[in-house]
Amino acid sequence: MKDIDIYAAELFEEAKRFLEKAKDAENEDGKKAFLHAALLLGMSSLEAHLNAISDEMAERPNLEVLDRSILLEKEYRFEKGKFKLTKNLKMYNLLDRLTFIASRFALPRKGLDTSADWWSKINQGICIRNSLVHPKEKHIINYQQVADAFEGILGVLDAIYLAIYGQHFPALGRHLDSKMGF
């Protein structure tokens, strides 16, 4: 297991622990802080998992420059008759990268099931995360919204793992139970 895989798993365990702490919080300020921490760490974990998978897929031979650009989030340009990656960051939409990886590298070459329950949950989770990261007004979140976002994270990671590796996402069995005790 690579360091980024371990780190991504640790982030999700921390996120789940903060969600547990939010459920047990005795006051609203603590509950709100734990929910914010849980959601932001959970989404960070999803992005870390996605980056680990992307890095692995980018090592495959015979990839086009555009494939590598999306996987590595690097700009490309046309130079001396060829497309080349630059060192500049080129961010792509998270869900677009997920669907690209699933459709491009899946074993039976099929995309993600965007009609699955987890798809709407991950979309909603991303919207909530964006409202915290790019606030335009006060946004209040609740336990169920964060739990649903985590269901979406688990669902999308499981779907990606099944599509690419032919096996379930390893942490799926623990569901929302953290193995951390802080």
PDB file of C-alpha atoms in Angstrom:
ATOM      1  CA  MET A   1       0.000   0.000   0.000  1.00  0.00           C
ATOM      2  CA  LYS A   2       1.367   3.424  -0.973  1.00  0.00           C
ATOM      3  CA  ASP A   3       1.673   6.311   1.484  1.00  0.00           C
ATOM      4  CA  ILE A   4      -1.167   8.225  -0.209  1.00  0.00           C
ATOM      5  CA  ASP A   5      -3.470   5.200   0.164  1.00  0.00           C
ATOM      6  CA  ILE A   6      -2.702   5.028   3.877  1.00  0.00           C
ATOM      7  CA  TYR A   7      -3.170   8.778   4.257  1.00  0.00           C
ATOM      8  CA  ALA A   8      -6.503   8.729   2.388  1.00  0.00           C
ATOM      9  CA  ALA A   9      -7.741   5.915   4.641  1.00  0.00           C
ATOM     10  CA  GLU A  10      -6.601   7.778   7.770  1.00  0.00           C
ATOM     11  CA  LEU A  11      -8.429  10.926   6.665  1.00  0.00           C
ATOM     12  CA  PHE A  12     -11.666   8.985   6.288  1.00  0.00           C
ATOM     13  CA  GLU A  13     -11.229   7.317   9.677  1.00  0.00           C
ATOM     14  CA  GLU A  14     -10.701  10.767  11.238  1.00  0.00           C
ATOM     15  CA  ALA A  15     -13.765  12.078   9.424  1.00  0.00           C
ATOM     16  CA  LYS A  16     -15.904   9.190  10.688  1.00  0.00           C
ATOM     17  CA  ARG A  17     -14.640   9.780  14.228  1.00  0.00           C
ATOM     18  CA  PHE A  18     -15.622  13.437  14.062  1.00  0.00           C
ATOM     19  CA  LEU A  19     -19.059  12.355  12.848  1.00  0.00           C
ATOM     20  CA  GLU A  20     -19.336  10.044  15.875  1.00  0.00           C
ATOM     21  CA  LYS A  21     -18.274  12.913  18.135  1.00  0.00           C
ATOM     22  CA  ALA A  22     -20.923  15.165  16.559  1.00  0.00           C
ATOM     23  CA  LYS A  23     -23.598  12.617  17.411  1.00  0.00           C
ATOM     24  CA  ASP A  24     -22.424  12.526  21.035  1.00  0.00           C
ATOM     25  CA  ALA A  25     -21.773  16.274  21.429  1.00  0.00           C
ATOM     26  CA  GLU A  26     -23.523  17.829  24.378  1.00  0.00           C
ATOM     27  CA  ASN A  27     -23.869  21.322  22.927  1.00  0.00           C
ATOM     28  CA  GLU A  28     -24.688  22.826  19.553  1.00  0.00           C
ATOM     29  CA  ASP A  29     -21.338  24.592  19.124  1.00  0.00           C
ATOM     30  CA  GLY A  30     -19.453  21.322  19.542  1.00  0.00           C
ATOM     31  CA  LYS A  31     -21.855  19.458  17.254  1.00  0.00           C
ATOM     32  CA  LYS A  32     -21.476  22.099  14.538  1.00  0.00           C
ATOM     33  CA  ALA A  33     -17.666  22.083  14.749  1.00  0.00           C
ATOM     34  CA  PHE A  34     -17.504  18.271  14.625  1.00  0.00           C
ATOM     35  CA  LEU A  35     -19.859  18.149  11.629  1.00  0.00           C
ATOM     36  CA  HIS A  36     -17.789  20.727   9.763  1.00  0.00           C
ATOM     37  CA  ALA A  37     -14.569  18.847  10.506  1.00  0.00           C
ATOM     38  CA  ALA A  38     -16.143  15.521   9.534  1.00  0.00           C
ATOM     39  CA  LEU A  39     -17.446  16.742   6.197  1.00  0.00           C
ATOM     40  CA  LEU A  40     -14.261  18.551   5.188  1.00  0.00           C
ATOM     41  CA  LEU A  41     -12.042  15.603   6.147  1.00  0.00           C
ATOM     42  CA  GLY A  42     -14.384  13.149   4.449  1.00  0.00           C
ATOM     43  CA  MET A  43     -14.262  15.066   1.185  1.00  0.00           C
ATOM     44  CA  SER A  44     -10.492  15.450   1.515  1.00  0.00           C
ATOM     45  CA  SER A  45     -10.296  11.690   1.894  1.00  0.00           C
ATOM     46  CA  LEU A  46     -12.337  11.176  -1.268  1.00  0.00           C
ATOM     47  CA  GLU A  47     -10.004  13.470  -3.191  1.00  0.00           C
ATOM     48  CA  ALA A  48      -6.943  11.708  -1.754  1.00  0.00           C
ATOM     49  CA  HIS A  49      -8.340   8.317  -2.803  1.00  0.00           C
ATOM     50  CA  LEU A  50      -9.105   9.704  -6.249  1.00  0.00           C
ATOM     51  CA  ASN A  51      -5.590  11.122  -6.572  1.00  0.00           C
ATOM     52  CA  ALA A  52      -4.061   7.782  -5.546  1.00  0.00           C
ATOM     53  CA  ILE A  53      -6.118   5.952  -8.167  1.00  0.00           C
ATOM     54  CA  SER A  54      -5.332   8.630 -10.760  1.00  0.00           C
ATOM     55  CA  ASP A  55      -1.597   8.399 -10.110  1.00  0.00           C
ATOM     56  CA  GLU A  56      -1.763   4.636 -10.526  1.00  0.00           C
ATOM     57  CA  MET A  57      -3.738   4.874 -13.774  1.00  0.00           C
ATOM     58  CA  ALA A  58      -1.340   7.540 -15.109  1.00  0.00           C
ATOM     59  CA  GLU A  59       1.488   4.992 -14.943  1.00  0.00           C
ATOM     60  CA  ARG A  60      -0.166   2.880 -17.617  1.00  0.00           C
ATOM     61  CA  PRO A  61       1.592   2.889 -20.974  1.00  0.00           C
ATOM     62  CA  ASN A  62       0.137   4.346 -24.163  1.00  0.00           C
ATOM     63  CA  LEU A  63      -2.014   7.023 -22.545  1.00  0.00           C
ATOM     64  CA  GLU A  64      -2.834  10.117 -24.543  1.00  0.00           C
ATOM     65  CA  VAL A  65      -1.785  13.529 -23.240  1.00  0.00           C
ATOM     66  CA  LEU A  66      -5.388  14.450 -22.480  1.00  0.00           C
ATOM     67  CA  ASP A  67      -5.796  11.272 -20.397  1.00  0.00           C
ATOM     68  CA  ARG A  68      -2.691  12.126 -18.394  1.00  0.00           C
ATOM     69  CA  SER A  69      -3.806  15.750 -18.074  1.00  0.00           C
ATOM     70  CA  ILE A  70      -7.080  14.696 -16.460  1.00  0.00           C
ATOM     71  CA  LEU A  71      -5.477  12.040 -14.266  1.00  0.00           C
ATOM     72  CA  LEU A  72      -2.612  14.226 -13.034  1.00  0.00           C
ATOM     73  CA  GLU A  73      -4.480  17.547 -13.165  1.00  0.00           C
ATOM     74  CA  LYS A  74      -1.814  19.141 -15.310  1.00  0.00           C
ATOM     75  CA  GLU A  75      -2.218  21.619 -18.145  1.00  0.00           C
ATOM     76  CA  TYR A  76      -1.154  20.626 -21.600  1.00  0.00           C
ATOM     77  CA  ARG A  77      -0.114  22.701 -24.590  1.00  0.00           C
ATOM     78  CA  PHE A  78       0.791  22.269 -28.186  1.00  0.00           C
ATOM     79  CA  GLU A  79       4.500  22.783 -28.675  1.00  0.00           C
ATOM     80  CA  LYS A  80       6.727  21.946 -31.651  1.00  0.00           C
ATOM     81  CA  GLY A  81       4.032  19.848 -33.280  1.00  0.00           C
ATOM     82  CA  LYS A  82       3.181  17.809 -30.173  1.00  0.00           C
ATOM     83  CA  PHE A  83       0.920  18.021 -27.168  1.00  0.00           C
ATOM     84  CA  LYS A  84       2.903  18.100 -23.922  1.00  0.00           C
ATOM     85  CA  LEU A  85       2.022  18.244 -20.255  1.00  0.00           C
ATOM     86  CA  THR A  86       3.197  21.284 -18.354  1.00  0.00           C
ATOM     87  CA  LYS A  87       3.942  21.599 -14.649  1.00  0.00           C
ATOM     88  CA  ASN A  88       0.978  23.959 -14.259  1.00  0.00           C
ATOM     89  CA  LEU A  89      -2.062  22.809 -12.331  1.00  0.00           C
ATOM     90  CA  LYS A  90      -5.259  22.242 -14.305  1.00  0.00           C
ATOM     91  CA  MET A  91      -8.114  21.384 -11.985  1.00  0.00           C
ATOM     92  CA  TYR A  92     -10.974  19.271 -13.205  1.00  0.00           C
ATOM     93  CA  ASN A  93     -14.367  18.785 -11.608  1.00  0.00           C
ATOM     94  CA  LEU A  94     -14.234  15.988  -9.025  1.00  0.00           C
ATOM     95  CA  LEU A  95     -17.225  14.091 -10.395  1.00  0.00           C
ATOM     96  CA  ASP A  96     -16.000  14.506 -13.957  1.00  0.00           C
ATOM     97  CA  ARG A  97     -12.662  12.935 -13.006  1.00  0.00           C
ATOM     98  CA  LEU A  98     -14.443  10.082 -11.226  1.00  0.00           C
ATOM     99  CA  THR A  99     -16.662   9.306 -14.192  1.00  0.00           C
ATOM    100  CA  PHE A 100     -13.712   9.624 -16.575  1.00  0.00           C
ATOM    101  CA  ILE A 101     -11.641   7.119 -14.587  1.00  0.00           C
ATOM    102  CA  ALA A 102     -14.537   4.676 -14.347  1.00  0.00           C
ATOM    103  CA  SER A 103     -15.382   4.865 -18.039  1.00  0.00           C
ATOM    104  CA  ARG A 104     -11.765   4.898 -19.277  1.00  0.00           C
ATOM    105  CA  PHE A 105     -10.214   2.253 -17.012  1.00  0.00           C
ATOM    106  CA  ALA A 106     -13.078   0.008 -15.919  1.00  0.00           C
ATOM    107  CA  LEU A 107     -12.557  -3.700 -16.499  1.00  0.00           C
ATOM    108  CA  PRO A 108     -15.724  -4.211 -18.579  1.00  0.00           C
ATOM    109  CA  ARG A 109     -15.484  -0.614 -19.859  1.00  0.00           C
ATOM    110  CA  LYS A 110     -18.644   0.731 -18.298  1.00  0.00           C
ATOM    111  CA  GLY A 111     -19.139   3.961 -16.426  1.00  0.00           C
ATOM    112  CA  LEU A 112     -20.557   4.691 -13.004  1.00  0.00           C
ATOM    113  CA  ASP A 113     -24.227   4.081 -12.292  1.00  0.00           C
ATOM    114  CA  THR A 114     -25.346   7.673 -11.850  1.00  0.00           C
ATOM    115  CA  SER A 115     -28.848   6.456 -10.970  1.00  0.00           C
ATOM    116  CA  ALA A 116     -27.531   4.763  -7.800  1.00  0.00           C
ATOM    117  CA  ASP A 117     -28.541   6.238  -4.445  1.00  0.00           C
ATOM    118  CA  TRP A 118     -24.924   7.068  -3.568  1.00  0.00           C
ATOM    119  CA  TRP A 119     -24.609   9.257  -6.687  1.00  0.00           C
ATOM    120  CA  SER A 120     -27.170  11.781  -5.444  1.00  0.00           C
ATOM    121  CA  LYS A 121     -25.623  11.600  -1.963  1.00  0.00           C
ATOM    122  CA  ILE A 122     -22.131  12.400  -3.228  1.00  0.00           C
ATOM    123  CA  ASN A 123     -23.479  15.259  -5.333  1.00  0.00           C
ATOM    124  CA  GLN A 124     -25.290  16.708  -2.328  1.00  0.00           C
ATOM    125  CA  GLY A 125     -22.205  16.195  -0.137  1.00  0.00           C
ATOM    126  CA  ILE A 126     -20.074  18.118  -2.605  1.00  0.00           C
ATOM    127  CA  CYS A 127     -22.615  20.950  -2.663  1.00  0.00           C
ATOM    128  CA  ILE A 128     -22.592  21.127   1.132  1.00  0.00           C
ATOM    129  CA  ARG A 129     -18.784  21.032   1.232  1.00  0.00           C
ATOM    130  CA  ASN A 130     -18.690  23.844  -1.332  1.00  0.00           C
ATOM    131  CA  SER A 131     -21.057  25.926   0.804  1.00  0.00           C
ATOM    132  CA  LEU A 132     -18.571  25.598   3.685  1.00  0.00           C
ATOM    133  CA  VAL A 133     -15.427  26.171   1.651  1.00  0.00           C
ATOM    134  CA  HIS A 134     -16.842  29.017  -0.468  1.00  0.00           C
ATOM    135  CA  PRO A 135     -19.460  30.579   1.829  1.00  0.00           C
ATOM    136  CA  LYS A 136     -21.763  33.289   0.561  1.00  0.00           C
ATOM    137  CA  GLU A 137     -24.062  33.009   3.541  1.00  0.00           C
ATOM    138  CA  LYS A 138     -24.271  31.073   6.772  1.00  0.00           C
ATOM    139  CA  HIS A 139     -25.001  27.417   6.063  1.00  0.00           C
ATOM    140  CA  ILE A 140     -26.138  25.031   8.758  1.00  0.00           C
ATOM    141  CA  ILE A 141     -25.552  21.325   8.279  1.00  0.00           C
ATOM    142  CA  ASN A 142     -26.882  18.408  10.252  1.00  0.00           C
ATOM    143  CA  TYR A 143     -25.759  14.911  11.166  1.00  0.00           C
ATOM    144  CA  GLN A 144     -27.857  13.190   8.493  1.00  0.00           C
ATOM    145  CA  GLN A 145     -26.439  15.356   5.696  1.00  0.00           C
ATOM    146  CA  VAL A 146     -22.884  14.437   6.654  1.00  0.00           C
ATOM    147  CA  ALA A 147     -23.777  10.758   7.129  1.00  0.00           C
ATOM    148  CA  ASP A 148     -25.397  10.788   3.678  1.00  0.00           C
ATOM    149  CA  ALA A 149     -22.290  12.437   2.196  1.00  0.00           C
ATOM    150  CA  PHE A 150     -20.200   9.632   3.727  1.00  0.00           C
ATOM    151  CA  GLU A 151     -22.577   7.055   2.216  1.00  0.00           C
ATOM    152  CA  GLY A 152     -21.941   8.765  -1.118  1.00  0.00           C
ATOM    153  CA  ILE A 153     -18.177   8.651  -0.598  1.00  0.00           C
ATOM    154  CA  LEU A 154     -18.286   4.949   0.262  1.00  0.00           C
ATOM    155  CA  GLY A 155     -20.598   4.264  -2.674  1.00  0.00           C
ATOM    156  CA  VAL A 156     -18.501   6.020  -5.263  1.00  0.00           C
ATOM    157  CA  LEU A 157     -15.243   4.521  -3.997  1.00  0.00           C
ATOM    158  CA  ASP A 158     -16.792   1.051  -3.970  1.00  0.00           C
ATOM    159  CA  ALA A 159     -18.090   1.526  -7.516  1.00  0.00           C
ATOM    160  CA  ILE A 160     -14.663   2.716  -8.710  1.00  0.00           C
ATOM    161  CA  TYR A 161     -12.901  -0.194  -6.991  1.00  0.00           C
ATOM    162  CA  LEU A 162     -15.345  -2.704  -8.479  1.00  0.00           C
ATOM    163  CA  ALA A 163     -15.002  -1.170 -11.936  1.00  0.00           C
ATOM    164  CA  ILE A 164     -11.211  -0.936 -11.961  1.00  0.00           C
ATOM    165  CA  TYR A 165      -9.942  -3.612  -9.593  1.00  0.00           C
ATOM    166  CA  GLY A 166     -12.857  -6.054  -9.597  1.00  0.00           C
ATOM    167  CA  GLN A 167     -13.165  -5.959  -5.806  1.00  0.00           C
ATOM    168  CA  HIS A 168     -15.006  -3.939  -3.172  1.00  0.00           C
ATOM    169  CA  PHE A 169     -13.493  -0.869  -1.557  1.00  0.00           C
ATOM    170  CA  PRO A 170     -11.583  -2.274   1.465  1.00  0.00           C
ATOM    171  CA  ALA A 171     -13.127   0.052   4.086  1.00  0.00           C
ATOM    172  CA  LEU A 172     -16.693  -0.574   2.930  1.00  0.00           C
ATOM    173  CA  GLY A 173     -17.326  -3.212   5.604  1.00  0.00           C
ATOM    174  CA  ARG A 174     -16.709  -0.770   8.473  1.00  0.00           C
ATOM    175  CA  HIS A 175     -19.379   1.523   7.045  1.00  0.00           C
ATOM    176  CA  LEU A 176     -19.509   4.697   9.188  1.00  0.00           C
ATOM    177  CA  ASP A 177     -17.837   3.163  12.230  1.00  0.00           C
ATOM    178  CA  SER A 178     -14.437   4.677  12.912  1.00  0.00           C
ATOM    179  CA  LYS A 179     -11.619   2.599  14.271  1.00  0.00           C
ATOM    180  CA  MET A 180     -10.162   5.702  15.975  1.00  0.00           C
ATOM    181  CA  GLY A 181     -10.732   6.428  19.618  1.00  0.00           C
ATOM    182  CA  PHE A 182      -9.756  10.058  20.172  1.00  0.00           C
TER     183      PHE A 182
END
